mmCIF file of C-alpha atoms in Angstrom:
data_model
loop_
_atom_site.group_PDB
_atom_site.id
_atom_site.type_symbol
_atom_site.label_atom_id
_atom_site.label_comp_id
_atom_site.label_asym_id
_atom_site.label_seq_id
_atom_site.Cartn_x
_atom_site.Cartn_y
_atom_site.Cartn_z
ATOM 1 C CA MET J 55 -0.109 0.070 0.029
ATOM 2 C CA ILE J 56 2.947 2.137 0.745
ATOM 3 C CA LYS J 57 4.343 1.879 -2.757
ATOM 4 C CA ASN J 58 1.138 2.829 -4.233
ATOM 5 C CA GLU J 59 0.924 5.831 -2.498
ATOM 6 C CA ILE J 60 4.671 7.141 -2.829
ATOM 7 C CA GLY J 61 3.983 6.370 -6.691
ATOM 8 C CA GLN J 62 1.067 8.380 -6.830
ATOM 9 C CA ILE J 63 2.761 11.553 -4.825
ATOM 10 C CA ILE J 64 5.721 11.287 -7.438
ATOM 11 C CA LEU J 65 3.283 11.225 -10.492
ATOM 12 C CA ARG J 66 1.492 14.052 -8.847
ATOM 13 C CA VAL J 67 4.419 16.164 -7.918
ATOM 14 C CA GLY J 68 5.738 15.571 -11.713
ATOM 15 C CA LEU J 69 2.665 16.370 -13.337
ATOM 16 C CA GLY J 70 2.128 19.409 -11.262
ATOM 17 C CA LEU J 71 5.897 20.449 -11.815
ATOM 18 C CA ILE J 72 4.994 20.385 -15.602
ATOM 19 C CA PHE J 73 1.750 22.456 -15.461
ATOM 20 C CA PHE J 74 3.373 24.891 -13.247
ATOM 21 C CA ALA J 75 6.127 25.197 -16.042
ATOM 22 C CA HIS J 76 3.894 25.373 -18.860
ATOM 23 C CA GLY J 77 1.743 28.298 -16.797
ATOM 24 C CA LEU J 78 5.029 30.169 -15.918
ATOM 25 C CA SER J 79 6.220 30.226 -19.596
ATOM 26 C CA LYS J 80 2.394 31.409 -20.446
ATOM 27 C CA PHE J 81 2.422 34.034 -17.795
ATOM 28 C CA GLN J 82 6.135 35.551 -18.147
ATOM 29 C CA GLY J 83 5.557 35.697 -21.931
ATOM 30 C CA GLY J 84 2.390 37.683 -21.375
ATOM 31 C CA ILE J 85 -1.152 37.351 -22.408
ATOM 32 C CA ASN J 86 -0.537 39.184 -25.949
ATOM 33 C CA ASN J 87 1.508 35.837 -27.210
ATOM 34 C CA THR J 88 -1.313 33.699 -25.961
ATOM 35 C CA VAL J 89 -4.125 36.098 -27.351
ATOM 36 C CA GLY J 90 -2.091 36.069 -30.735
ATOM 37 C CA PHE J 91 -2.130 32.224 -30.936
ATOM 38 C CA PHE J 92 -5.717 31.877 -30.223
ATOM 39 C CA ASP J 93 -6.474 34.756 -33.041
ATOM 40 C CA SER J 94 -4.509 32.899 -35.517
ATOM 41 C CA ILE J 95 -6.671 29.806 -34.864
ATOM 42 C CA VAL J 96 -9.664 31.274 -35.102
ATOM 43 C CA SER J 97 -8.540 32.965 -38.443
ATOM 44 C CA MET J 98 -7.654 29.859 -39.827
ATOM 45 C CA HIS J 99 -11.135 28.593 -39.072
ATOM 46 C CA HIS J 100 -12.934 31.148 -40.570
ATOM 47 C CA ASN J 101 -10.780 31.180 -43.967
ATOM 48 C CA LYS J 102 -12.246 27.738 -44.428
ATOM 49 C CA LYS J 103 -14.757 27.274 -47.250
ATOM 50 C CA PRO J 104 -17.734 25.664 -46.583
ATOM 51 C CA SER J 105 -18.249 22.309 -48.369
ATOM 52 C CA GLY J 106 -22.045 22.577 -48.362
ATOM 53 C CA ASN J 107 -22.704 19.910 -45.754
ATOM 54 C CA ASN J 108 -21.659 22.118 -42.968
ATOM 55 C CA SER J 109 -18.905 24.708 -42.053
ATOM 56 C CA GLU J 110 -16.512 22.012 -40.726
ATOM 57 C CA GLY J 111 -16.327 20.118 -44.405
ATOM 58 C CA PHE J 112 -17.012 16.981 -42.956
ATOM 59 C CA SER J 113 -19.711 14.685 -45.137
ATOM 60 C CA PHE J 114 -21.881 12.609 -43.478
ATOM 61 C CA ARG J 115 -23.658 9.678 -45.142
ATOM 62 C CA CYS J 116 -26.435 7.247 -44.323
#
C-alpha cells in the first residue's frame, strides 16, 4: 500500500511541476502572445470554405 501511495505522490508532483512550468511560460510571455495564438486559430477556421454540408467540411452519409 505504501509503494502505491509513494508512486502517486511522485506522479502528482511531477505532473504539477510540468503544469506549473507551462503556465509560468505563458504568464511570463505575456497575454498578448497567447491571445495572438488563439486569434491565429480562429482566423484559420474562418478562412475555410464550407463544403455545403456544414462549416467543418465533413460529409456524413447514411
